[in-house]
Short mmCIF file of C-alpha atoms and ligand atoms in Angstrom, two decimals:
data_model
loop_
_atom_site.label_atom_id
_atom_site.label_comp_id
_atom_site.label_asym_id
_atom_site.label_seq_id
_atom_site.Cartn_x
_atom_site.Cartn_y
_atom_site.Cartn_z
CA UNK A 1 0.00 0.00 0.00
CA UNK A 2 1.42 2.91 -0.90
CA UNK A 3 0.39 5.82 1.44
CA UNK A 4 2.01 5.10 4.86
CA UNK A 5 -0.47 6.25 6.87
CA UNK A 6 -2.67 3.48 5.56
CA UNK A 7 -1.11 0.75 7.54
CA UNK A 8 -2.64 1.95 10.40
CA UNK A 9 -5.60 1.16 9.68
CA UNK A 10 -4.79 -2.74 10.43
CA UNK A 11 -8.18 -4.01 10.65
CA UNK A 12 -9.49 -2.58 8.24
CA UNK A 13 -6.65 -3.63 6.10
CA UNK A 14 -6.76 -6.96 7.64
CA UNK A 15 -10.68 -7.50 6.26
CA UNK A 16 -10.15 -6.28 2.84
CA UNK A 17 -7.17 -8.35 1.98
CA UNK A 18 -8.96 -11.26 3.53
CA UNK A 19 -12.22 -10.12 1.24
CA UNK A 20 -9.36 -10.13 -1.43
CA UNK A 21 -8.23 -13.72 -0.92
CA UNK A 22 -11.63 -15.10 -0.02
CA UNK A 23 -12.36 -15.93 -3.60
CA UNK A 24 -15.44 -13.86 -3.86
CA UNK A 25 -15.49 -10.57 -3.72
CA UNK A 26 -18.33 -8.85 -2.32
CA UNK A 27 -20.13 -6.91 -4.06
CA UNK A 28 -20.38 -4.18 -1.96
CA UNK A 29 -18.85 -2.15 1.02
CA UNK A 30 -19.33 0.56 3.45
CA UNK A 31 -16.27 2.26 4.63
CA UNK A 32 -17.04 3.71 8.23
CA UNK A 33 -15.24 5.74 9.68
CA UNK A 34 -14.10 9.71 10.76
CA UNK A 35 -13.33 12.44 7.65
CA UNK A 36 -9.22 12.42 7.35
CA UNK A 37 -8.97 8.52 8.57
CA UNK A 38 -7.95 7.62 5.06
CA UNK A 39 -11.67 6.01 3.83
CA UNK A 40 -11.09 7.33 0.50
CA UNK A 41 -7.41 6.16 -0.10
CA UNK A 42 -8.26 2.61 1.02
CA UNK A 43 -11.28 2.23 -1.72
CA UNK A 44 -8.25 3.72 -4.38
CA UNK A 45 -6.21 1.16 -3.30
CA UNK A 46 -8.63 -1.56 -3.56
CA UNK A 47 -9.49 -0.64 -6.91
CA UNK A 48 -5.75 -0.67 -7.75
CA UNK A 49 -5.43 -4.01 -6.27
CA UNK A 50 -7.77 -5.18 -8.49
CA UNK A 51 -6.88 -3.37 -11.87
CA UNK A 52 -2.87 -3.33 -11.85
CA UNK A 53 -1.50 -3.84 -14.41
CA UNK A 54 1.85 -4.16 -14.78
CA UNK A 55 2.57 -6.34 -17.89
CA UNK A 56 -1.16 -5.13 -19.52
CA UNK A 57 -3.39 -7.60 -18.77
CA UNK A 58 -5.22 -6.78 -14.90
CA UNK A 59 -4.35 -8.52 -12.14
CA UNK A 60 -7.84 -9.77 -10.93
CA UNK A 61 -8.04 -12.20 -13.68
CA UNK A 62 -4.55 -13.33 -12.50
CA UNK A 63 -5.28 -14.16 -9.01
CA UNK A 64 -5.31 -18.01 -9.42
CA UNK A 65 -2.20 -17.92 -11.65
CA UNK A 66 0.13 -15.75 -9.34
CA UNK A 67 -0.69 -17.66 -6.33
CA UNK A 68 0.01 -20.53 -8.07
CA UNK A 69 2.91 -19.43 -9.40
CA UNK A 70 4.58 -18.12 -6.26
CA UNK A 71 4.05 -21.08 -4.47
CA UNK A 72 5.52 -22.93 -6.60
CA UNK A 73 8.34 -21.14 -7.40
CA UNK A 74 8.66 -18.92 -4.81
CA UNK A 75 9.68 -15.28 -5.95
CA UNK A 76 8.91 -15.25 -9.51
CA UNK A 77 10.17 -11.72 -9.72
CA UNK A 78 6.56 -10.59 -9.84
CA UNK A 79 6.67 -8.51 -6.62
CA UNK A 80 7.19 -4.98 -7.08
CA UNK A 81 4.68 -5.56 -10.29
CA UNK A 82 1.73 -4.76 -8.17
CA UNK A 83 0.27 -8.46 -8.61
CA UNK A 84 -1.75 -8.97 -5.75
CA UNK A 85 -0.19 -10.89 -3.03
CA UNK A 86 -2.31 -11.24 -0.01
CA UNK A 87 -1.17 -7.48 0.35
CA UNK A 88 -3.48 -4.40 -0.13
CA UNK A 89 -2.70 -1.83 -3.05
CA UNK A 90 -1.09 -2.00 -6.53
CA UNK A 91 2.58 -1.20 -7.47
CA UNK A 92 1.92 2.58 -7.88
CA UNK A 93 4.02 2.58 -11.26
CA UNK A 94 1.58 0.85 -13.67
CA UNK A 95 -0.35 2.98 -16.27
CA UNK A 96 -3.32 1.88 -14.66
CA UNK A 97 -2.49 2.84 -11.18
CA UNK A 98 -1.22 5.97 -11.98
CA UNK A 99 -4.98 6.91 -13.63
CA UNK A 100 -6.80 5.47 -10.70
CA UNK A 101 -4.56 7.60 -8.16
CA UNK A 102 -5.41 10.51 -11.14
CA UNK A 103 -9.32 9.77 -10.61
CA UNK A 104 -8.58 9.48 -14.47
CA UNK A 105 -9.17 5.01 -14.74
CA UNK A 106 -11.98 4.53 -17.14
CA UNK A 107 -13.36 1.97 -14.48
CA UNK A 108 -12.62 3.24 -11.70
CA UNK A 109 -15.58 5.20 -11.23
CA UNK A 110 -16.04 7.96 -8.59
CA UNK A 111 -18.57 10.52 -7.77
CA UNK A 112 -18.41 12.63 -4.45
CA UNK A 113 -21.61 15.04 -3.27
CA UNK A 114 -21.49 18.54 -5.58
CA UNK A 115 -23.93 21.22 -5.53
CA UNK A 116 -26.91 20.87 -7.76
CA UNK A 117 -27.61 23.01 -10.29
CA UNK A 118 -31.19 24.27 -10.10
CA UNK A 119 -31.88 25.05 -13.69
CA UNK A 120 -31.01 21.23 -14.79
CA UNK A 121 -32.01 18.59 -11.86
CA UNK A 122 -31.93 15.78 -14.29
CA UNK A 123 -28.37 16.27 -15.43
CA UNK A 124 -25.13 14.59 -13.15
CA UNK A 125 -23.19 16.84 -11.62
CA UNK A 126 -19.87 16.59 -12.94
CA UNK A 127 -16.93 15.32 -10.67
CA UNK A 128 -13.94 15.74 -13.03
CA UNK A 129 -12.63 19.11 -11.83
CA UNK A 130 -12.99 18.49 -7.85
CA UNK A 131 -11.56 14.91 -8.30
CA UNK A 132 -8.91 16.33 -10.04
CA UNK A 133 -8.41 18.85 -6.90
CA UNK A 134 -8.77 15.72 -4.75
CA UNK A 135 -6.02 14.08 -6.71
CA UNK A 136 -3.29 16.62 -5.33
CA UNK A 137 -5.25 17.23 -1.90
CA UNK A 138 -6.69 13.55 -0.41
CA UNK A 139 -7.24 15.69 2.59
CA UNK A 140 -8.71 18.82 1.29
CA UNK A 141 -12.18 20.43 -0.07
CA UNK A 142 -12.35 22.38 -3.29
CA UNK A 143 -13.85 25.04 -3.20
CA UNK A 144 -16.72 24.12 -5.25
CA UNK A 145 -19.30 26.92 -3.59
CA UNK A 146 -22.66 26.26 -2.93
CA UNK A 147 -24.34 24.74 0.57
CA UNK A 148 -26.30 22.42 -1.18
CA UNK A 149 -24.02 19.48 -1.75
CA UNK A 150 -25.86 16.14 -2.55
CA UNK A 151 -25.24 13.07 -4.65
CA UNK A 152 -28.69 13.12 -6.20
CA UNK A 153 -30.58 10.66 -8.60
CA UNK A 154 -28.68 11.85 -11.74
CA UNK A 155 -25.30 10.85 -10.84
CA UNK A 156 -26.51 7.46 -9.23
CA UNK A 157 -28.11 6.59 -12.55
CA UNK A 158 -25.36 8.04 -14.98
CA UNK A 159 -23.20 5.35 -13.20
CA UNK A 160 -25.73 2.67 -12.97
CA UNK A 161 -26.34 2.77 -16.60
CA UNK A 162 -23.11 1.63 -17.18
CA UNK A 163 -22.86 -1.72 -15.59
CA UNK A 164 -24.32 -2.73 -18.14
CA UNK A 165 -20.92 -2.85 -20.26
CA UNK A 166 -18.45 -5.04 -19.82
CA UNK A 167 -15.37 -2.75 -18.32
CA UNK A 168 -13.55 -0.73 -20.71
CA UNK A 169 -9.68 -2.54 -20.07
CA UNK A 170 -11.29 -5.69 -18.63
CA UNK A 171 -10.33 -5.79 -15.02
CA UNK A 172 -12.88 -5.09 -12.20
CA UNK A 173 -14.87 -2.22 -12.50
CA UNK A 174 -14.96 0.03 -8.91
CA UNK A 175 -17.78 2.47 -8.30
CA UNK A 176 -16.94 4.32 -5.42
CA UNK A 177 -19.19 7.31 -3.88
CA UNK A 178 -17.50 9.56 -1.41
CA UNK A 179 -19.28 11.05 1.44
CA UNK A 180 -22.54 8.68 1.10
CA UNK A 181 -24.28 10.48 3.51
CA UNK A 182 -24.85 12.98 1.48
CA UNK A 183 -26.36 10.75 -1.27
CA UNK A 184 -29.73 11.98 -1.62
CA UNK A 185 -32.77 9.34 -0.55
CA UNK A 186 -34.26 8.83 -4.37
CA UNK A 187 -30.34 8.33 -5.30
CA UNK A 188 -29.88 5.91 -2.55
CA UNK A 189 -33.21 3.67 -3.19
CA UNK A 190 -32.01 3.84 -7.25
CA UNK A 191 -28.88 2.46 -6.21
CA UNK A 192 -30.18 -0.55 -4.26
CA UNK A 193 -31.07 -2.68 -6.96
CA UNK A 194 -27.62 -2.30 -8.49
CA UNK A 195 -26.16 -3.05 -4.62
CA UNK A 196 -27.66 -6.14 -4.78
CA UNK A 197 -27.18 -7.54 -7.97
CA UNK A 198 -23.78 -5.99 -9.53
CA UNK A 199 -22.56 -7.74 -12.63
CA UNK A 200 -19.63 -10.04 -11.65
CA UNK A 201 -17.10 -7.27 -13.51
CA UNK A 202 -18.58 -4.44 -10.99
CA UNK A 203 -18.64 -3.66 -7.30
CA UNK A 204 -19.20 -0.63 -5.15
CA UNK A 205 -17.57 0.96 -2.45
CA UNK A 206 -19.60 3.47 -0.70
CA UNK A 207 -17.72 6.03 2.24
CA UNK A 208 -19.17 7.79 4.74
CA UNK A 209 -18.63 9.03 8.62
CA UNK A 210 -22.51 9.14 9.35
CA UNK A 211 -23.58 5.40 8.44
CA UNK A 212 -26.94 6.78 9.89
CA UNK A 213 -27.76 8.81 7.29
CA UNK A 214 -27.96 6.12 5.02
CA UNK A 215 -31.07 4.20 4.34
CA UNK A 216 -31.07 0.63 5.91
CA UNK A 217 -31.47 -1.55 2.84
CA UNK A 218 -28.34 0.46 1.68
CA UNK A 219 -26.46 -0.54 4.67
CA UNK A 220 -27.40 -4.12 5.00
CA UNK A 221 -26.73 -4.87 0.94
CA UNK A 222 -23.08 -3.52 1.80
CA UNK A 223 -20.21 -5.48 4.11
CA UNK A 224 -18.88 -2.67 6.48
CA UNK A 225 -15.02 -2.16 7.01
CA UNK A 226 -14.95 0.37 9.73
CA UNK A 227 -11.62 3.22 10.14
CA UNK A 228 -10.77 4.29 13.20
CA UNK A 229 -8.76 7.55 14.36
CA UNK A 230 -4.98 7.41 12.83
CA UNK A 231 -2.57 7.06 15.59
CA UNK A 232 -1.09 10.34 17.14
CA UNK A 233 2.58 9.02 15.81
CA UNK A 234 1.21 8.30 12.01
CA UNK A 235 -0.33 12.01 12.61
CA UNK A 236 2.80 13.94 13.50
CA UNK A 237 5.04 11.63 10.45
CA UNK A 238 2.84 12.32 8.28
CA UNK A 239 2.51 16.44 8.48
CA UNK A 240 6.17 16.27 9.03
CA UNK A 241 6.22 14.53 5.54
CA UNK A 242 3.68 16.87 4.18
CA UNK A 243 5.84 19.39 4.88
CA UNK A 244 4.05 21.15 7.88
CA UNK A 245 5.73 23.03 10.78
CA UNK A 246 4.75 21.37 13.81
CA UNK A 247 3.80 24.22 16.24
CA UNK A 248 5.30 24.57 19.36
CA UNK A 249 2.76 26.26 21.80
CA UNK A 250 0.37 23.03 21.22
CA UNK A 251 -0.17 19.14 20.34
CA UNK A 252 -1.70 20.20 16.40
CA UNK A 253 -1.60 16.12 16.40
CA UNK A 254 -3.36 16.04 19.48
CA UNK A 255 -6.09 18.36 18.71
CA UNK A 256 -6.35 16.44 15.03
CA UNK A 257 -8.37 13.61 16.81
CA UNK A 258 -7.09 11.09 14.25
CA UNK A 259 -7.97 12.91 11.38
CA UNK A 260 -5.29 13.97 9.18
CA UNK A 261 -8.54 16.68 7.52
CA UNK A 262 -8.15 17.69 10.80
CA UNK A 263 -4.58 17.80 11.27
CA UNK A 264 -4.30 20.18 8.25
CA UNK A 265 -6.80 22.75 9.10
CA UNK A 266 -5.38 23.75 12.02
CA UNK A 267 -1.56 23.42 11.13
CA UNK A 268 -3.40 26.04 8.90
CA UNK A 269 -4.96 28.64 11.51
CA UNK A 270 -7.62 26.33 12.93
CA UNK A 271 -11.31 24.99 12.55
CA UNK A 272 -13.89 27.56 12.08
CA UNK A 273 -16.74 25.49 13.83
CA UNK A 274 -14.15 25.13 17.04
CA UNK A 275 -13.84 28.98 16.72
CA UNK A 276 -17.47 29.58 16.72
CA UNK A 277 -17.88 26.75 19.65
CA UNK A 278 -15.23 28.38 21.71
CA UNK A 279 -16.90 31.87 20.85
CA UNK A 280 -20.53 30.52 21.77
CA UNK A 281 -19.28 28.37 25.39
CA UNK A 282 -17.58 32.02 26.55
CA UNK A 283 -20.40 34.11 25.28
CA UNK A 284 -23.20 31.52 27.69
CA UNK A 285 -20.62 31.25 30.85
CA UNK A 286 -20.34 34.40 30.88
CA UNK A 287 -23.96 35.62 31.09
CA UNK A 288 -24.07 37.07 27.45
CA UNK A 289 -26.71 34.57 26.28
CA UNK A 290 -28.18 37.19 24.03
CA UNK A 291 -25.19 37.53 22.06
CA UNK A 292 -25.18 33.61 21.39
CA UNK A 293 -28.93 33.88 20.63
CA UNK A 294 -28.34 36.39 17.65
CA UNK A 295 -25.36 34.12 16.12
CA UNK A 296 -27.99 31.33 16.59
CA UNK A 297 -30.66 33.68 14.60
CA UNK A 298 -27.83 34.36 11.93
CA UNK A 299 -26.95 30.44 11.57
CA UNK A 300 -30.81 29.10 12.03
CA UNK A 301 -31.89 28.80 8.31
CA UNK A 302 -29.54 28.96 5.12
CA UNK A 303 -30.91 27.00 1.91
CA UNK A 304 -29.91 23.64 1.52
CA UNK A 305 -28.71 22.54 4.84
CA UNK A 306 -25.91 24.83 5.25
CA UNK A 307 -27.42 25.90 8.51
CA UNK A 308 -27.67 21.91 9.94
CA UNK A 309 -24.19 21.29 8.49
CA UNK A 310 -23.51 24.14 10.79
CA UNK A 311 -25.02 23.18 13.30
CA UNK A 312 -23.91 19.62 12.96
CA UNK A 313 -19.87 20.44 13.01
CA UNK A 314 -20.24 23.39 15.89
CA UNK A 315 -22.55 20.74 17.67
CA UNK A 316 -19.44 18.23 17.71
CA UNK A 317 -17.16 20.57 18.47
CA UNK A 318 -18.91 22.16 21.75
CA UNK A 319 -19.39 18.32 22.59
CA UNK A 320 -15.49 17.84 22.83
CA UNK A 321 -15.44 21.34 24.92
CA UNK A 322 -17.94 19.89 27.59
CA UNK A 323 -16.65 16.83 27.62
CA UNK A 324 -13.44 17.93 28.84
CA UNK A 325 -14.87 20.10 31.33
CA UNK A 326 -16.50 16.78 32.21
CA UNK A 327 -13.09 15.22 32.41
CA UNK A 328 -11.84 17.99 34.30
CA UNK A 329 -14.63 18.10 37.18
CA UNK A 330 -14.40 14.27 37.29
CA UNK A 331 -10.51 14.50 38.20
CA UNK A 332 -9.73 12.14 35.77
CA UNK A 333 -6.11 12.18 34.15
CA UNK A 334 -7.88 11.33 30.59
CA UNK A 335 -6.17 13.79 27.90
CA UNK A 336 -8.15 16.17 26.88
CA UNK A 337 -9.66 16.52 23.40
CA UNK A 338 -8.57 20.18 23.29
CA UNK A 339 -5.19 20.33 24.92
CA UNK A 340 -4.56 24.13 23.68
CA UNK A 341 -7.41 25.03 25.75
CA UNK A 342 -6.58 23.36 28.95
CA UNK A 343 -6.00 26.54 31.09
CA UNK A 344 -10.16 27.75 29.69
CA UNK A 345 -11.30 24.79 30.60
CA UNK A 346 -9.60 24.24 33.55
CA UNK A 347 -11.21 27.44 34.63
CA UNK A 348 -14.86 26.45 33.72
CA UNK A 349 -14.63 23.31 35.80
CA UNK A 350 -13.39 24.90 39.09
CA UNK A 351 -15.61 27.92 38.41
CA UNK A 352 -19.12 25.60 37.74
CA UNK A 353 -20.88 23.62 40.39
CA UNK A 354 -19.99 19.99 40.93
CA UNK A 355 -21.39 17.61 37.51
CA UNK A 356 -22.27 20.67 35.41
CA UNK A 357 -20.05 19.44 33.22
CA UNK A 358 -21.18 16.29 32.60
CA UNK A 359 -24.70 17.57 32.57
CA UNK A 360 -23.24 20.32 29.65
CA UNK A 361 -22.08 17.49 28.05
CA UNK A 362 -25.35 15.42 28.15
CA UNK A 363 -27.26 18.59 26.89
CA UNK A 364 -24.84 18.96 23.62
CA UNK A 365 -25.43 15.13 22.87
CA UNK A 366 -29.16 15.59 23.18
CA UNK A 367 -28.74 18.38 20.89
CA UNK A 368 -26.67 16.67 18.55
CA UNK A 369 -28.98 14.21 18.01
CA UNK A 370 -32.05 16.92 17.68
CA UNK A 371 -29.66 18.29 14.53
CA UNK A 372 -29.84 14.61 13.05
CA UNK A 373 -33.68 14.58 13.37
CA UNK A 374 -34.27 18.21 12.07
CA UNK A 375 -35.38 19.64 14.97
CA UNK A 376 -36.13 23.14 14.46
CA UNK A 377 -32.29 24.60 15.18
CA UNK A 378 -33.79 27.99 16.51
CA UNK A 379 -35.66 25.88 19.50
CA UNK A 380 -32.00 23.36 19.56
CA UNK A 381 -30.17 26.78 19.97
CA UNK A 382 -32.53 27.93 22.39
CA UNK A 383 -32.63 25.76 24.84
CA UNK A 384 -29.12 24.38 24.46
CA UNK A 385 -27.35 27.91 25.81
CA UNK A 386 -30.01 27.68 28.58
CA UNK A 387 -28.98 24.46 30.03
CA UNK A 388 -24.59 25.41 29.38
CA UNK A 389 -25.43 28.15 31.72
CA UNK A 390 -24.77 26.43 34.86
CA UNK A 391 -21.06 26.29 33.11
CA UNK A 392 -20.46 29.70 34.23
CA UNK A 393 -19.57 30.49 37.70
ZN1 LIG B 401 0.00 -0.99 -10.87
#
């Protein structure tokens, strides 16, 4: 596998090489796991497990051959041609690798939420140019404007209808779609007959960090490989090798939370939504409720879900706050989610009565949860700042 960070992800490296040697494939999967865990990479290097091709003809219809081989005759040189070996990823030099690393593989197919165009519904959105962004930056958005992000029915269907065809250089075809949860319900329930029954040349990988949001028959038709949060360690390597400049007043590795997205943003100056949490926690403690009330009025409705994406990400991020403060009342020598922080927080649990920190935290989670059921965000606001009160001294 080619990008290092990868191999941290053991078990979910583990499953997919056993999927790999199993025999049969499944026809579907679900990578699970936290934005910046490396989701995206790992369904690129299945595909180029399954499609390099160093000597022209792909390696999936070589399985039973090279295993045969190499048994036999130990080393046949074959190694560093990407054949697959029990061992996750292609060789990284092959024509075909190289276009499925450039999103440019013919069937390698991959779409990724984009805004939708009003003025033509029925048309797919198309991925080229922010794939091509994604290319260079596996741990970056383009800026692709617009709040109203969605795989819709279009795309699902534009890809569908080609299953049909055999695959263009006659390895496996791989559909993957980034970000599933923001694949739109029609798009999802278009998708599930094609889930079910892929052609034997075709399977899917879908990736997402809210397998909630997806409708259960999507779910169950797919096997789920879950990603966990990247070691601390594989964090710091790999902004080293990125090129970042570790900063010195605080942990940026610690306050990445596994997520090399993470990571980035604040080598970079920071997360907005922790910004606006931070803002909105000092605002409430310190008896300025109103003031958090009008940002709430100014983030309450924005078209197409900006305002519960909002929500949603400033939500998470005053849930790590509290629970800190939680961790602080409690005495416990857990580290804290937001180390750069720690003499804040320490303040707001010495200054707060005994478990309002824990019952912050439980308020947030209810909240949270309100935000995933479309609760009406000015009554979430609302009553949220009214129960982080007790917060403030
Ligand atoms: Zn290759």
């Amino acid at each position: 596998m080619s990008a290092g960070h990868l191999l941290d992800q053991k078990r979910a490296r583990k499953l997919l090489e056993q999927a790999l040697s199993g025999g049969e494939i499944p026809p579907a999967f679900l990578f699970v796991g936290p934005h910046g865990t490396g989701k995206e990479e790992a369904a690129l290097e299945f595909a180029k497990t399954l499609n390099c091709s160093p000597g022209g003809e792909p390696v999936a219809d070589l399985f039973g051959a090279s295993e045969s081989e190499t048994s036999d005759q130990g080393d046949t040189g074959q190694s560093d041609t990407g054949l697959f070996k029990g061992v996750l990823g292609g060789c990284d030099t092959c024509h075909a690798c190289r276009r499925i690393a450039a999103y440019t593989h013919p069937d390698v197919i991959v779409r990724m939420p984009l805004p939708r165009p009003r003025s033509k519904p029925a048309d797919p959105a198309d991925p080229t140019e922010a794939l091509a962004f994604k290319a260079e930056h596996p741990y970056r958005d383009p800026e692709i404007g617009g709040s109203n992000l969605s795989i819709g029915i279009a795309d699902v269907r534009a890809v569908t209808r080609q299953l049909a065809y055999a695959p263009v250089e006659g390895g496996k075809r791989v559909i993957i779609f980034r970000e599933a949860e923001l694949m739109r319900e029609e798009a999802q329930n278009a998708l599930l007959k094609s889930l079910e029954e892929p052609p034997d040349h075709s399977l899917f990988i879908l990736t997402t960090n809210r397998p909630d949001a997806l409708l259960s028959t999507v779910r169950s038709r797919c096997r789920t490989i879950h990603f966990g949060p990247l070691p601390h360690d594989t964090i710091v390597t790999w902004l080293r090798d990125e090129g970042f400049t570790l900063s010195e007043e605080f942990d940026c590795a610690a306050l990445a939370r596994g997520s090399l997205k993470r990571a980035i943003a604040i080598s970079e100056g920071g997360i907005p939504a922790r910004d606006e949490a931070l803002q909105i926690l000092s605002w409430v403690i310190d008896g300025r409720s109103p003031q958090a009330l009008k940002w709430a009025a100014g983030h309450t409705f924005k078209s197409g879900g900006g305002a519960q994406v909002t929500a949603r990400q400033v939500l998470d991020e005053l849930l790590s706050l509290t629970r800190d403060v939680a961790v602080i009342q409690a005495g416990s020598d857990v580290p804290l989610m937001n180390p750069d922080q720690d003499v804040l927080l320490r303040s707001i649990g010495a200054g707060a009565t005994a478990g309002a920190g824990v019952e912050a935290l439980e308020a947030v989670i209810a909240a949270r949860g309100e935000v995933d059921r479309f609760v009406n965000l000015a009554l979430i606001y609302t009553s949220l700042f009214e129960a982080l009160k007790p917060l403030g001294s």
